[in-house]
Structures are given as structure tokens and as C-alpha cells.
Coordinates of C-alpha atoms in Angstrom, one line a residue:
M265 CA -3.3 20.9 16.5
I266 CA -1.7 23.4 19.0
L267 CA -4.4 26.0 18.3
S268 CA -7.2 23.4 18.8
S269 CA -5.8 22.3 22.2
L270 CA -5.5 25.9 23.6
P271 CA -8.3 27.1 25.9
H272 CA -11.3 28.5 23.9
E273 CA -10.8 31.9 25.6
I274 CA -7.4 32.4 24.1
Q275 CA -7.8 30.7 20.7
S276 CA -9.1 33.8 19.0
D277 CA -6.5 36.0 20.6
V278 CA -3.7 33.7 19.3
A279 CA -5.4 33.7 15.8
K280 CA -5.6 37.4 15.8
R281 CA -2.0 37.9 16.8
I282 CA -0.9 35.6 14.1
A283 CA -3.0 37.2 11.5
T284 CA -1.9 40.8 12.4
M285 CA 1.8 39.9 12.8
D286 CA 3.7 40.9 9.6
R287 CA 7.5 41.0 10.1
T288 CA 9.7 40.9 13.1
S289 CA 13.4 41.7 13.6
P290 CA 15.7 38.8 13.2
E291 CA 17.1 39.5 16.7
V292 CA 13.7 38.8 18.3
L293 CA 13.4 35.6 16.4
R294 CA 16.9 34.5 17.4
E295 CA 16.0 35.1 21.0
V296 CA 12.8 33.1 20.6
E297 CA 14.8 30.3 18.8
R298 CA 17.3 30.2 21.7
V299 CA 14.6 29.9 24.3
L300 CA 12.7 27.2 22.3
E301 CA 16.0 25.4 21.6
K302 CA 16.8 25.4 25.3
K303 CA 13.2 24.1 26.2
L304 CA 12.8 21.7 23.4
S305 CA 16.4 20.8 22.4
T306 CA 15.3 20.8 18.8
I307 CA 14.9 23.8 16.6
S308 CA 15.4 24.3 12.8
S309 CA 18.3 26.5 11.7
E310 CA 16.2 28.3 9.0
D311 CA 16.0 32.0 8.7
F312 CA 12.6 33.2 10.0
T313 CA 12.3 36.8 8.9
A314 CA 8.7 36.8 7.8
A315 CA 6.2 35.5 10.4
G316 CA 2.4 35.5 10.8
G317 CA 0.0 37.4 8.7
V318 CA -3.4 36.6 7.4
E319 CA -2.1 33.8 5.1
S320 CA -0.4 32.1 8.1
I321 CA -3.7 32.1 10.2
V322 CA -5.7 30.9 7.2
E323 CA -3.4 28.0 6.7
I324 CA -3.8 27.1 10.4
L325 CA -7.5 27.5 10.4
N326 CA -7.8 25.4 7.3
M327 CA -6.2 22.5 9.3
V328 CA -8.2 22.8 12.5
D329 CA -11.5 21.1 13.1
R330 CA -14.7 23.0 12.3
S331 CA -15.8 23.8 15.8
T332 CA -12.3 25.4 16.6
E333 CA -12.4 27.4 13.4
K334 CA -16.0 28.5 14.1
T335 CA -15.2 29.6 17.7
I336 CA -12.2 31.6 16.5
V337 CA -13.9 33.2 13.6
E338 CA -17.0 34.1 15.6
S339 CA -14.8 35.7 18.3
L340 CA -12.7 37.6 15.7
E341 CA -16.0 38.9 14.0
E342 CA -16.9 40.5 17.4
D343 CA -13.3 41.9 18.1
D344 CA -12.2 42.8 14.6
P345 CA -14.9 42.3 11.8
E346 CA -12.6 43.5 9.0
L347 CA -9.9 40.9 9.9
A348 CA -12.5 38.3 10.3
E349 CA -13.9 38.9 6.8
E350 CA -10.4 38.9 5.3
I351 CA -9.7 35.6 6.9
K352 CA -13.0 34.1 5.8
K353 CA -12.5 35.2 2.2
R354 CA -9.2 33.3 2.1
M355 CA -10.2 30.2 4.0
F356 CA -11.8 28.1 1.2
V357 CA -10.5 29.0 -2.2
F358 CA -12.2 28.2 -5.4
E359 CA -9.7 25.6 -6.4
D360 CA -10.5 23.7 -3.2
I361 CA -13.7 22.6 -4.9
V362 CA -11.8 19.5 -6.0
L363 CA -11.9 18.4 -2.3
L364 CA -15.7 18.3 -2.3
D365 CA -17.4 15.0 -3.0
D366 CA -19.6 14.7 -6.1
R367 CA -22.9 15.0 -4.3
A368 CA -21.7 18.3 -2.6
I369 CA -20.5 19.6 -6.0
Q370 CA -23.9 18.8 -7.6
K371 CA -25.7 20.7 -4.8
V372 CA -23.3 23.6 -5.3
L373 CA -24.0 23.6 -9.0
R374 CA -27.7 23.8 -8.5
E375 CA -27.2 27.1 -6.6
V376 CA -24.8 28.7 -9.1
D377 CA -25.7 30.8 -12.2
T378 CA -24.2 29.2 -15.4
A379 CA -22.7 32.5 -16.6
E380 CA -21.1 33.0 -13.2
L381 CA -19.6 29.5 -13.3
A382 CA -18.3 29.9 -16.8
K383 CA -16.5 33.1 -15.6
A384 CA -15.2 31.4 -12.5
L385 CA -13.8 28.3 -14.5
K386 CA -12.0 30.6 -17.0
S387 CA -8.6 30.8 -15.2
V388 CA -8.5 27.4 -13.2
D389 CA -6.5 24.3 -14.2
S390 CA -8.0 21.3 -15.9
E391 CA -8.4 19.3 -12.7
V392 CA -11.0 21.8 -11.3
Q393 CA -12.7 22.0 -14.7
D394 CA -12.9 18.3 -15.0
K395 CA -14.3 17.9 -11.6
I396 CA -17.1 20.3 -12.4
F397 CA -17.8 18.8 -15.9
R398 CA -17.9 15.3 -14.5
N399 CA -20.8 16.4 -12.2
M400 CA -22.9 17.9 -14.9
S401 CA -25.0 16.3 -17.6
K402 CA -23.2 15.8 -20.9
R403 CA -25.4 18.5 -22.5
A404 CA -25.0 21.0 -19.7
S405 CA -21.2 20.6 -19.7
T406 CA -21.0 21.0 -23.5
L407 CA -23.1 24.2 -23.2
L408 CA -20.9 25.5 -20.3
K409 CA -17.7 24.8 -22.4
E410 CA -19.3 26.7 -25.4
D411 CA -20.1 29.7 -23.0
M412 CA -16.5 29.7 -21.9
D413 CA -15.2 29.7 -25.5
Y414 CA -17.5 32.4 -26.7
M415 CA -16.8 34.5 -23.6
G416 CA -13.5 35.6 -24.8
P417 CA -10.9 37.3 -22.6
I418 CA -12.1 38.4 -19.1
R419 CA -10.5 40.6 -16.6
L420 CA -8.9 38.5 -13.8
K421 CA -10.7 40.7 -11.3
D422 CA -14.1 39.6 -12.8
V423 CA -13.0 35.9 -12.6
E424 CA -11.9 36.2 -9.0
E425 CA -15.2 37.9 -8.0
A426 CA -17.2 35.1 -9.7
Q427 CA -15.0 32.5 -7.8
Q428 CA -15.5 34.4 -4.5
R429 CA -19.3 34.4 -5.0
I430 CA -19.3 30.6 -5.6
V431 CA -17.1 30.1 -2.5
A432 CA -19.7 32.1 -0.6
I433 CA -22.4 29.7 -1.8
I434 CA -20.2 26.8 -0.7
R435 CA -19.8 28.3 2.8
K436 CA -23.5 29.0 3.1
L437 CA -24.4 25.4 2.1
E438 CA -21.8 24.1 4.6
E439 CA -23.2 26.3 7.5
Q440 CA -26.7 25.1 6.6
G441 CA -25.4 21.4 6.8
E442 CA -26.2 20.8 3.2
I443 CA -22.6 19.8 2.3
V444 CA -19.5 18.9 4.2
V445 CA -16.2 20.5 3.5
A446 CA -13.5 18.0 4.7
R447 CA -11.0 19.4 7.1
A448 CA -8.0 18.1 8.9
G449 CA -8.7 17.0 12.5
E450 CA -12.1 15.8 11.7
E451 CA -13.2 12.2 11.2
E452 CA -16.0 11.8 8.8
L453 CA -18.5 9.3 10.2
V454 CA -20.7 7.6 7.5
V455 CA -23.8 5.8 9.0

């Protein structure tokens, strides 16, 4: 919410600073706590030794509306392409597929190779698998389950790469307006 309400010119700068911040000294954090406590009169007494980092900005960007996210990511792409790519890779994880509606999943499935999908589903929990199977014909889901069984053990790296390729398809479909990925701060209007 705070990131969305900042002026557009500084949103990406704040996002970059959060993403590139790793650790800070407890003394600095105590000073920040003291100032915030003085200004806000409410502060947690937790020990804040780890702050920022790519995961932090990914969590924040996953909660902002799409236009704020897009503005920040585009600006980061110009300023620091490697950081922008790292953030984009982590924004929508494969397990988030359960957040898509059935129609969106069906569109994604039309774009995904079955062997790739079988690999990607190898290490996910049953909730994700069930969501995928429910959006396939009975015959297709049976064949996919058989492919997964016959596949045997697969390196985790290969599974993660297959998942990342499917996430890239999801992001492409979202950018083309084919599907909608629900985000916090956005109201979905149905007409």
C-alpha cells in the first residue's frame, strides 16, 4: 500500500533499494526504531537483523496493483536488468497456479507441452496437482498421471526449470490480456 502511494518517480528506487539491501547492523536498526517510535508512538520490539533483499521486494510487489508493479519492474529493467529479471522470476511461483480461475488454467494448459507439465507437477503438493487435473479431460489427466508415474525420479533442477517455463507462459498470457492473475489492491470487475 505504501509503495503504491509513493510518487511514480521514486517507486522503482525504493523497490531497488529494498531488493539490494541484505543485512544491516543492529545499531542502525535500533536508531531507525527509535525515530519511528518517536514519530509513530508504536513499534514492535522484534529483533530486526535481516532486512530487505529480493524476496522482500517480491513479497511487496506481489501485493501491489498491476500498474504499480509494471511501473517498478519496467524502471528496474532499464536501471538494473539483472535485478529486474531475478525479481520477475520469483514474482509468480508455480504453486500460485491454484490462484488462477479454471478458465485461465485451461488457457495455460493449451500452451504447455504435456511432458513439460508432467515434470513440473512432479514435486508439487496434491492441491496444485488436483487443480490441474480438474481442468483437463478425464482421459488427458489419466495420461498425464501415467506419464508422471513412468517418468521416475527427476532432478529437482529439471523440475524447477519446467515450472519456470510454465510461469513464463502464464506471465506472457497475462501481459497479452488472455488471463488475469489476481493481485492484492485490485478489484476484479465482472461485466
